[in-house]
Amino acid sequence: MNTLTIFKTKPFASAIALAVAAAIPASFVAAPAPVEAAAGDLDRAVEALRGISTMKADFVQTDRNGQSVSGVMTLKRPGKIRFEYEKSVPLLVVSNGKSMYMVDYEVNQVQRWPIKNSPLGALLDPSRDVKQYGKLIPTGHGDVISIEVRDPKRPEFGAITLIFSRDAASPGGLRLTHWVALDSQNHRTTVRLRNHRYGVSVADSAFTFRDPRKSSRRPG
């Protein structure tokens, strides 16, 4: 099975839509941190995410079978994100602030999910998702913060774990290095970020797409 075929299986397609990501290294596990420290780090993570007006970063996405592809992620507040994959993968994942779309240009199909149905809301709307559904996961590393976000009343939405490292050059003093997301079937995909660029100029047109079903259509 080639990389493209793997990426287009149903579990993995769902994982893309959830913006799934990398597991926390086992060495990060430690005894629970004090409650006061957890609350402070949660607030700092929310402020760090809210401090990103625009960002571009290179990413590498790996599925549970070890198959990887790379691309560029573009983020713009409020609520917009785009995953542009390498040329060998004719897929596009994009959010216009209201809905998440996965566009398959090989078979001319478009799938749509409301942002509120995805753990990715924790990245796109940190005040709501991280504060309401997030909890600190102890890492045992003072420079690493791990926050799991899930809605216990809606397990079908899956979960996402955001991993930050302390970095004075990043908004809020924290750099998002990767995130861990699981769909409702516990399928996991790894997305790691590097080469972060903050405050770059990003036009709203970056969060539209050419609809392969009808070239003149755009997401509403």
PDB file of N, CA and C in Angstrom, residues 58-119:
ATOM      1  N   ASP A  58       6.563  24.668   8.900  1.00  0.00           N
ATOM      2  CA  ASP A  58       6.672  23.417   8.166  1.00  0.00           C
ATOM      3  C   ASP A  58       6.211  22.290   9.075  1.00  0.00           C
ATOM      4  N   PHE A  59       5.564  21.274   8.491  1.00  0.00           N
ATOM      5  CA  PHE A  59       5.120  20.154   9.317  1.00  0.00           C
ATOM      6  C   PHE A  59       5.472  18.832   8.660  1.00  0.00           C
ATOM      7  N   VAL A  60       5.602  17.823   9.508  1.00  0.00           N
ATOM      8  CA  VAL A  60       5.725  16.436   9.060  1.00  0.00           C
ATOM      9  C   VAL A  60       4.620  15.661   9.754  1.00  0.00           C
ATOM     10  N   GLN A  61       3.787  15.006   8.978  1.00  0.00           N
ATOM     11  CA  GLN A  61       2.646  14.252   9.501  1.00  0.00           C
ATOM     12  C   GLN A  61       2.877  12.771   9.270  1.00  0.00           C
ATOM     13  N   THR A  62       2.759  11.988  10.341  1.00  0.00           N
ATOM     14  CA  THR A  62       3.042  10.556  10.286  1.00  0.00           C
ATOM     15  C   THR A  62       1.846   9.784  10.815  1.00  0.00           C
ATOM     16  N   ASP A  63       1.437   8.749  10.089  1.00  0.00           N
ATOM     17  CA  ASP A  63       0.304   7.958  10.555  1.00  0.00           C
ATOM     18  C   ASP A  63       0.781   6.858  11.492  1.00  0.00           C
ATOM     19  N   ARG A  64      -0.155   6.089  12.014  1.00  0.00           N
ATOM     20  CA  ARG A  64       0.172   5.060  13.000  1.00  0.00           C
ATOM     21  C   ARG A  64       1.013   3.940  12.411  1.00  0.00           C
ATOM     22  N   ASN A  65       1.076   3.836  11.079  1.00  0.00           N
ATOM     23  CA  ASN A  65       1.896   2.818  10.424  1.00  0.00           C
ATOM     24  C   ASN A  65       3.286   3.324  10.068  1.00  0.00           C
ATOM     25  N   GLY A  66       3.581   4.566  10.423  1.00  0.00           N
ATOM     26  CA  GLY A  66       4.895   5.125  10.160  1.00  0.00           C
ATOM     27  C   GLY A  66       5.046   5.803   8.812  1.00  0.00           C
ATOM     28  N   GLN A  67       3.970   5.898   8.037  1.00  0.00           N
ATOM     29  CA  GLN A  67       4.011   6.588   6.753  1.00  0.00           C
ATOM     30  C   GLN A  67       3.922   8.101   6.983  1.00  0.00           C
ATOM     31  N   SER A  68       4.807   8.858   6.317  1.00  0.00           N
ATOM     32  CA  SER A  68       4.883  10.296   6.560  1.00  0.00           C
ATOM     33  C   SER A  68       4.764  11.106   5.289  1.00  0.00           C
ATOM     34  N   VAL A  69       4.212  12.296   5.434  1.00  0.00           N
ATOM     35  CA  VAL A  69       4.238  13.308   4.383  1.00  0.00           C
ATOM     36  C   VAL A  69       4.546  14.644   5.052  1.00  0.00           C
ATOM     37  N   SER A  70       4.967  15.605   4.256  1.00  0.00           N
ATOM     38  CA  SER A  70       5.302  16.912   4.793  1.00  0.00           C
ATOM     39  C   SER A  70       4.494  17.993   4.100  1.00  0.00           C
ATOM     40  N   GLY A  71       4.608  19.196   4.608  1.00  0.00           N
ATOM     41  CA  GLY A  71       3.888  20.305   4.006  1.00  0.00           C
ATOM     42  C   GLY A  71       4.077  21.569   4.813  1.00  0.00           C
ATOM     43  N   VAL A  72       3.197  22.539   4.559  1.00  0.00           N
ATOM     44  CA  VAL A  72       3.253  23.829   5.242  1.00  0.00           C
ATOM     45  C   VAL A  72       1.898  24.104   5.883  1.00  0.00           C
ATOM     46  N   MET A  73       1.909  24.470   7.156  1.00  0.00           N
ATOM     47  CA  MET A  73       0.703  24.868   7.869  1.00  0.00           C
ATOM     48  C   MET A  73       0.654  26.386   7.959  1.00  0.00           C
ATOM     49  N   THR A  74      -0.508  26.947   7.675  1.00  0.00           N
ATOM     50  CA  THR A  74      -0.723  28.390   7.797  1.00  0.00           C
ATOM     51  C   THR A  74      -1.886  28.626   8.749  1.00  0.00           C
ATOM     52  N   LEU A  75      -1.693  29.498   9.729  1.00  0.00           N
ATOM     53  CA  LEU A  75      -2.709  29.778  10.739  1.00  0.00           C
ATOM     54  C   LEU A  75      -2.993  31.271  10.764  1.00  0.00           C
ATOM     55  N   LYS A  76      -4.258  31.622  10.872  1.00  0.00           N
ATOM     56  CA  LYS A  76      -4.645  33.030  10.998  1.00  0.00           C
ATOM     57  C   LYS A  76      -5.870  33.122  11.894  1.00  0.00           C
ATOM     58  N   ARG A  77      -5.823  34.004  12.854  1.00  0.00           N
ATOM     59  CA  ARG A  77      -6.965  34.197  13.719  1.00  0.00           C
ATOM     60  C   ARG A  77      -7.925  35.217  13.101  1.00  0.00           C
ATOM     61  N   PRO A  78      -9.236  34.991  13.333  1.00  0.00           N
ATOM     62  CA  PRO A  78      -9.817  33.919  14.159  1.00  0.00           C
ATOM     63  C   PRO A  78     -10.205  32.691  13.348  1.00  0.00           C
ATOM     64  N   GLY A  79      -9.739  31.538  13.792  1.00  0.00           N
ATOM     65  CA  GLY A  79     -10.275  30.261  13.330  1.00  0.00           C
ATOM     66  C   GLY A  79      -9.857  29.741  11.980  1.00  0.00           C
ATOM     67  N   LYS A  80      -8.841  30.314  11.353  1.00  0.00           N
ATOM     68  CA  LYS A  80      -8.479  29.872  10.005  1.00  0.00           C
ATOM     69  C   LYS A  80      -7.176  29.081  10.034  1.00  0.00           C
ATOM     70  N   ILE A  81      -7.146  27.972   9.288  1.00  0.00           N
ATOM     71  CA  ILE A  81      -5.938  27.157   9.205  1.00  0.00           C
ATOM     72  C   ILE A  81      -5.913  26.438   7.865  1.00  0.00           C
ATOM     73  N   ARG A  82      -4.704  26.165   7.376  1.00  0.00           N
ATOM     74  CA  ARG A  82      -4.542  25.492   6.085  1.00  0.00           C
ATOM     75  C   ARG A  82      -3.361  24.536   6.188  1.00  0.00           C
ATOM     76  N   PHE A  83      -3.574  23.284   5.761  1.00  0.00           N
ATOM     77  CA  PHE A  83      -2.515  22.294   5.661  1.00  0.00           C
ATOM     78  C   PHE A  83      -2.284  22.006   4.177  1.00  0.00           C
ATOM     79  N   GLU A  84      -1.191  22.525   3.665  1.00  0.00           N
ATOM     80  CA  GLU A  84      -0.828  22.343   2.261  1.00  0.00           C
ATOM     81  C   GLU A  84       0.182  21.207   2.197  1.00  0.00           C
ATOM     82  N   TYR A  85      -0.228  20.084   1.579  1.00  0.00           N
ATOM     83  CA  TYR A  85       0.631  18.905   1.539  1.00  0.00           C
ATOM     84  C   TYR A  85       1.575  18.938   0.349  1.00  0.00           C
ATOM     85  N   GLU A  86       2.605  18.106   0.417  1.00  0.00           N
ATOM     86  CA  GLU A  86       3.558  18.011  -0.686  1.00  0.00           C
ATOM     87  C   GLU A  86       2.848  17.581  -1.963  1.00  0.00           C
ATOM     88  N   LYS A  87       3.479  17.846  -3.098  1.00  0.00           N
ATOM     89  CA  LYS A  87       2.830  17.660  -4.400  1.00  0.00           C
ATOM     90  C   LYS A  87       2.379  16.229  -4.649  1.00  0.00           C
ATOM     91  N   SER A  88       3.032  15.263  -4.032  1.00  0.00           N
ATOM     92  CA  SER A  88       2.663  13.867  -4.269  1.00  0.00           C
ATOM     93  C   SER A  88       1.352  13.477  -3.593  1.00  0.00           C
ATOM     94  N   VAL A  89       0.826  14.344  -2.724  1.00  0.00           N
ATOM     95  CA  VAL A  89      -0.424  14.068  -2.009  1.00  0.00           C
ATOM     96  C   VAL A  89      -1.457  15.111  -2.437  1.00  0.00           C
ATOM     97  N   PRO A  90      -2.385  14.769  -3.332  1.00  0.00           N
ATOM     98  CA  PRO A  90      -3.349  15.742  -3.854  1.00  0.00           C
ATOM     99  C   PRO A  90      -4.515  15.994  -2.908  1.00  0.00           C
ATOM    100  N   LEU A  91      -4.183  16.304  -1.654  1.00  0.00           N
ATOM    101  CA  LEU A  91      -5.180  16.620  -0.638  1.00  0.00           C
ATOM    102  C   LEU A  91      -4.918  18.017  -0.093  1.00  0.00           C
ATOM    103  N   LEU A  92      -5.965  18.648   0.379  1.00  0.00           N
ATOM    104  CA  LEU A  92      -5.865  19.945   1.042  1.00  0.00           C
ATOM    105  C   LEU A  92      -6.807  19.920   2.231  1.00  0.00           C
ATOM    106  N   VAL A  93      -6.330  20.366   3.387  1.00  0.00           N
ATOM    107  CA  VAL A  93      -7.171  20.521   4.570  1.00  0.00           C
ATOM    108  C   VAL A  93      -7.182  21.995   4.914  1.00  0.00           C
ATOM    109  N   VAL A  94      -8.373  22.590   5.006  1.00  0.00           N
ATOM    110  CA  VAL A  94      -8.456  24.025   5.218  1.00  0.00           C
ATOM    111  C   VAL A  94      -9.700  24.364   6.043  1.00  0.00           C
ATOM    112  N   SER A  95      -9.552  25.337   6.920  1.00  0.00           N
ATOM    113  CA  SER A  95     -10.679  25.866   7.688  1.00  0.00           C
ATOM    114  C   SER A  95     -10.845  27.341   7.357  1.00  0.00           C
ATOM    115  N   ASN A  96     -12.079  27.753   7.095  1.00  0.00           N
ATOM    116  CA  ASN A  96     -12.363  29.154   6.812  1.00  0.00           C
ATOM    117  C   ASN A  96     -12.854  29.906   8.039  1.00  0.00           C
ATOM    118  N   GLY A  97     -12.741  29.297   9.209  1.00  0.00           N
ATOM    119  CA  GLY A  97     -13.193  29.915  10.440  1.00  0.00           C
ATOM    120  C   GLY A  97     -14.523  29.380  10.923  1.00  0.00           C
ATOM    121  N   LYS A  98     -15.236  28.690  10.049  1.00  0.00           N
ATOM    122  CA  LYS A  98     -16.530  28.109  10.407  1.00  0.00           C
ATOM    123  C   LYS A  98     -16.503  26.584  10.295  1.00  0.00           C
ATOM    124  N   SER A  99     -15.915  26.092   9.218  1.00  0.00           N
ATOM    125  CA  SER A  99     -15.912  24.657   8.941  1.00  0.00           C
ATOM    126  C   SER A  99     -14.534  24.208   8.492  1.00  0.00           C
ATOM    127  N   MET A 100     -14.265  22.915   8.719  1.00  0.00           N
ATOM    128  CA  MET A 100     -13.048  22.274   8.250  1.00  0.00           C
ATOM    129  C   MET A 100     -13.378  21.476   6.996  1.00  0.00           C
ATOM    130  N   TYR A 101     -12.542  21.612   5.973  1.00  0.00           N
ATOM    131  CA  TYR A 101     -12.753  20.897   4.716  1.00  0.00           C
ATOM    132  C   TYR A 101     -11.542  20.023   4.408  1.00  0.00           C
ATOM    133  N   MET A 102     -11.783  18.810   3.929  1.00  0.00           N
ATOM    134  CA  MET A 102     -10.729  17.999   3.338  1.00  0.00           C
ATOM    135  C   MET A 102     -11.068  17.832   1.867  1.00  0.00           C
ATOM    136  N   VAL A 103     -10.201  18.344   1.008  1.00  0.00           N
ATOM    137  CA  VAL A 103     -10.427  18.355  -0.431  1.00  0.00           C
ATOM    138  C   VAL A 103      -9.513  17.321  -1.073  1.00  0.00           C
ATOM    139  N   ASP A 104     -10.117  16.360  -1.778  1.00  0.00           N
ATOM    140  CA  ASP A 104      -9.381  15.299  -2.455  1.00  0.00           C
ATOM    141  C   ASP A 104      -9.446  15.567  -3.958  1.00  0.00           C
ATOM    142  N   TYR A 105      -8.358  16.066  -4.501  1.00  0.00           N
ATOM    143  CA  TYR A 105      -8.344  16.437  -5.914  1.00  0.00           C
ATOM    144  C   TYR A 105      -8.158  15.230  -6.840  1.00  0.00           C
ATOM    145  N   GLU A 106      -7.775  14.102  -6.284  1.00  0.00           N
ATOM    146  CA  GLU A 106      -7.624  12.919  -7.130  1.00  0.00           C
ATOM    147  C   GLU A 106      -8.974  12.338  -7.527  1.00  0.00           C
ATOM    148  N   VAL A 107      -9.929  12.342  -6.596  1.00  0.00           N
ATOM    149  CA  VAL A 107     -11.250  11.768  -6.883  1.00  0.00           C
ATOM    150  C   VAL A 107     -12.346  12.832  -6.879  1.00  0.00           C
ATOM    151  N   ASN A 108     -11.935  14.118  -6.795  1.00  0.00           N
ATOM    152  CA  ASN A 108     -12.880  15.236  -6.873  1.00  0.00           C
ATOM    153  C   ASN A 108     -13.965  15.159  -5.801  1.00  0.00           C
ATOM    154  N   GLN A 109     -13.513  15.001  -4.553  1.00  0.00           N
ATOM    155  CA  GLN A 109     -14.443  14.940  -3.429  1.00  0.00           C
ATOM    156  C   GLN A 109     -14.065  15.984  -2.376  1.00  0.00           C
ATOM    157  N   VAL A 110     -15.088  16.443  -1.647  1.00  0.00           N
ATOM    158  CA  VAL A 110     -14.888  17.392  -0.555  1.00  0.00           C
ATOM    159  C   VAL A 110     -15.658  16.884   0.652  1.00  0.00           C
ATOM    160  N   GLN A 111     -14.978  16.773   1.790  1.00  0.00           N
ATOM    161  CA  GLN A 111     -15.636  16.429   3.043  1.00  0.00           C
ATOM    162  C   GLN A 111     -15.604  17.647   3.961  1.00  0.00           C
ATOM    163  N   ARG A 112     -16.643  17.805   4.755  1.00  0.00           N
ATOM    164  CA  ARG A 112     -16.769  18.985   5.608  1.00  0.00           C
ATOM    165  C   ARG A 112     -17.115  18.578   7.035  1.00  0.00           C
ATOM    166  N   TRP A 113     -16.472  19.247   8.005  1.00  0.00           N
ATOM    167  CA  TRP A 113     -16.772  19.056   9.417  1.00  0.00           C
ATOM    168  C   TRP A 113     -16.899  20.419  10.077  1.00  0.00           C
ATOM    169  N   PRO A 114     -17.920  20.638  10.917  1.00  0.00           N
ATOM    170  CA  PRO A 114     -17.948  21.865  11.726  1.00  0.00           C
ATOM    171  C   PRO A 114     -16.743  21.890  12.648  1.00  0.00           C
ATOM    172  N   ILE A 115     -16.136  23.039  12.804  1.00  0.00           N
ATOM    173  CA  ILE A 115     -14.963  23.148  13.664  1.00  0.00           C
ATOM    174  C   ILE A 115     -15.279  22.676  15.080  1.00  0.00           C
ATOM    175  N   LYS A 116     -16.490  22.953  15.552  1.00  0.00           N
ATOM    176  CA  LYS A 116     -16.842  22.576  16.923  1.00  0.00           C
ATOM    177  C   LYS A 116     -16.836  21.067  17.120  1.00  0.00           C
ATOM    178  N   ASN A 117     -16.860  20.281  16.034  1.00  0.00           N
ATOM    179  CA  ASN A 117     -16.843  18.824  16.131  1.00  0.00           C
ATOM    180  C   ASN A 117     -15.433  18.255  16.100  1.00  0.00           C
ATOM    181  N   SER A 118     -14.433  19.108  16.140  1.00  0.00           N
ATOM    182  CA  SER A 118     -13.060  18.652  16.022  1.00  0.00           C
ATOM    183  C   SER A 118     -12.216  19.129  17.192  1.00  0.00           C
ATOM    184  N   PRO A 119     -11.307  18.287  17.705  1.00  0.00           N
ATOM    185  CA  PRO A 119     -10.364  18.748  18.724  1.00  0.00           C
ATOM    186  C   PRO A 119      -9.518  19.914  18.246  1.00  0.00           C
TER     187      PRO A 119
END
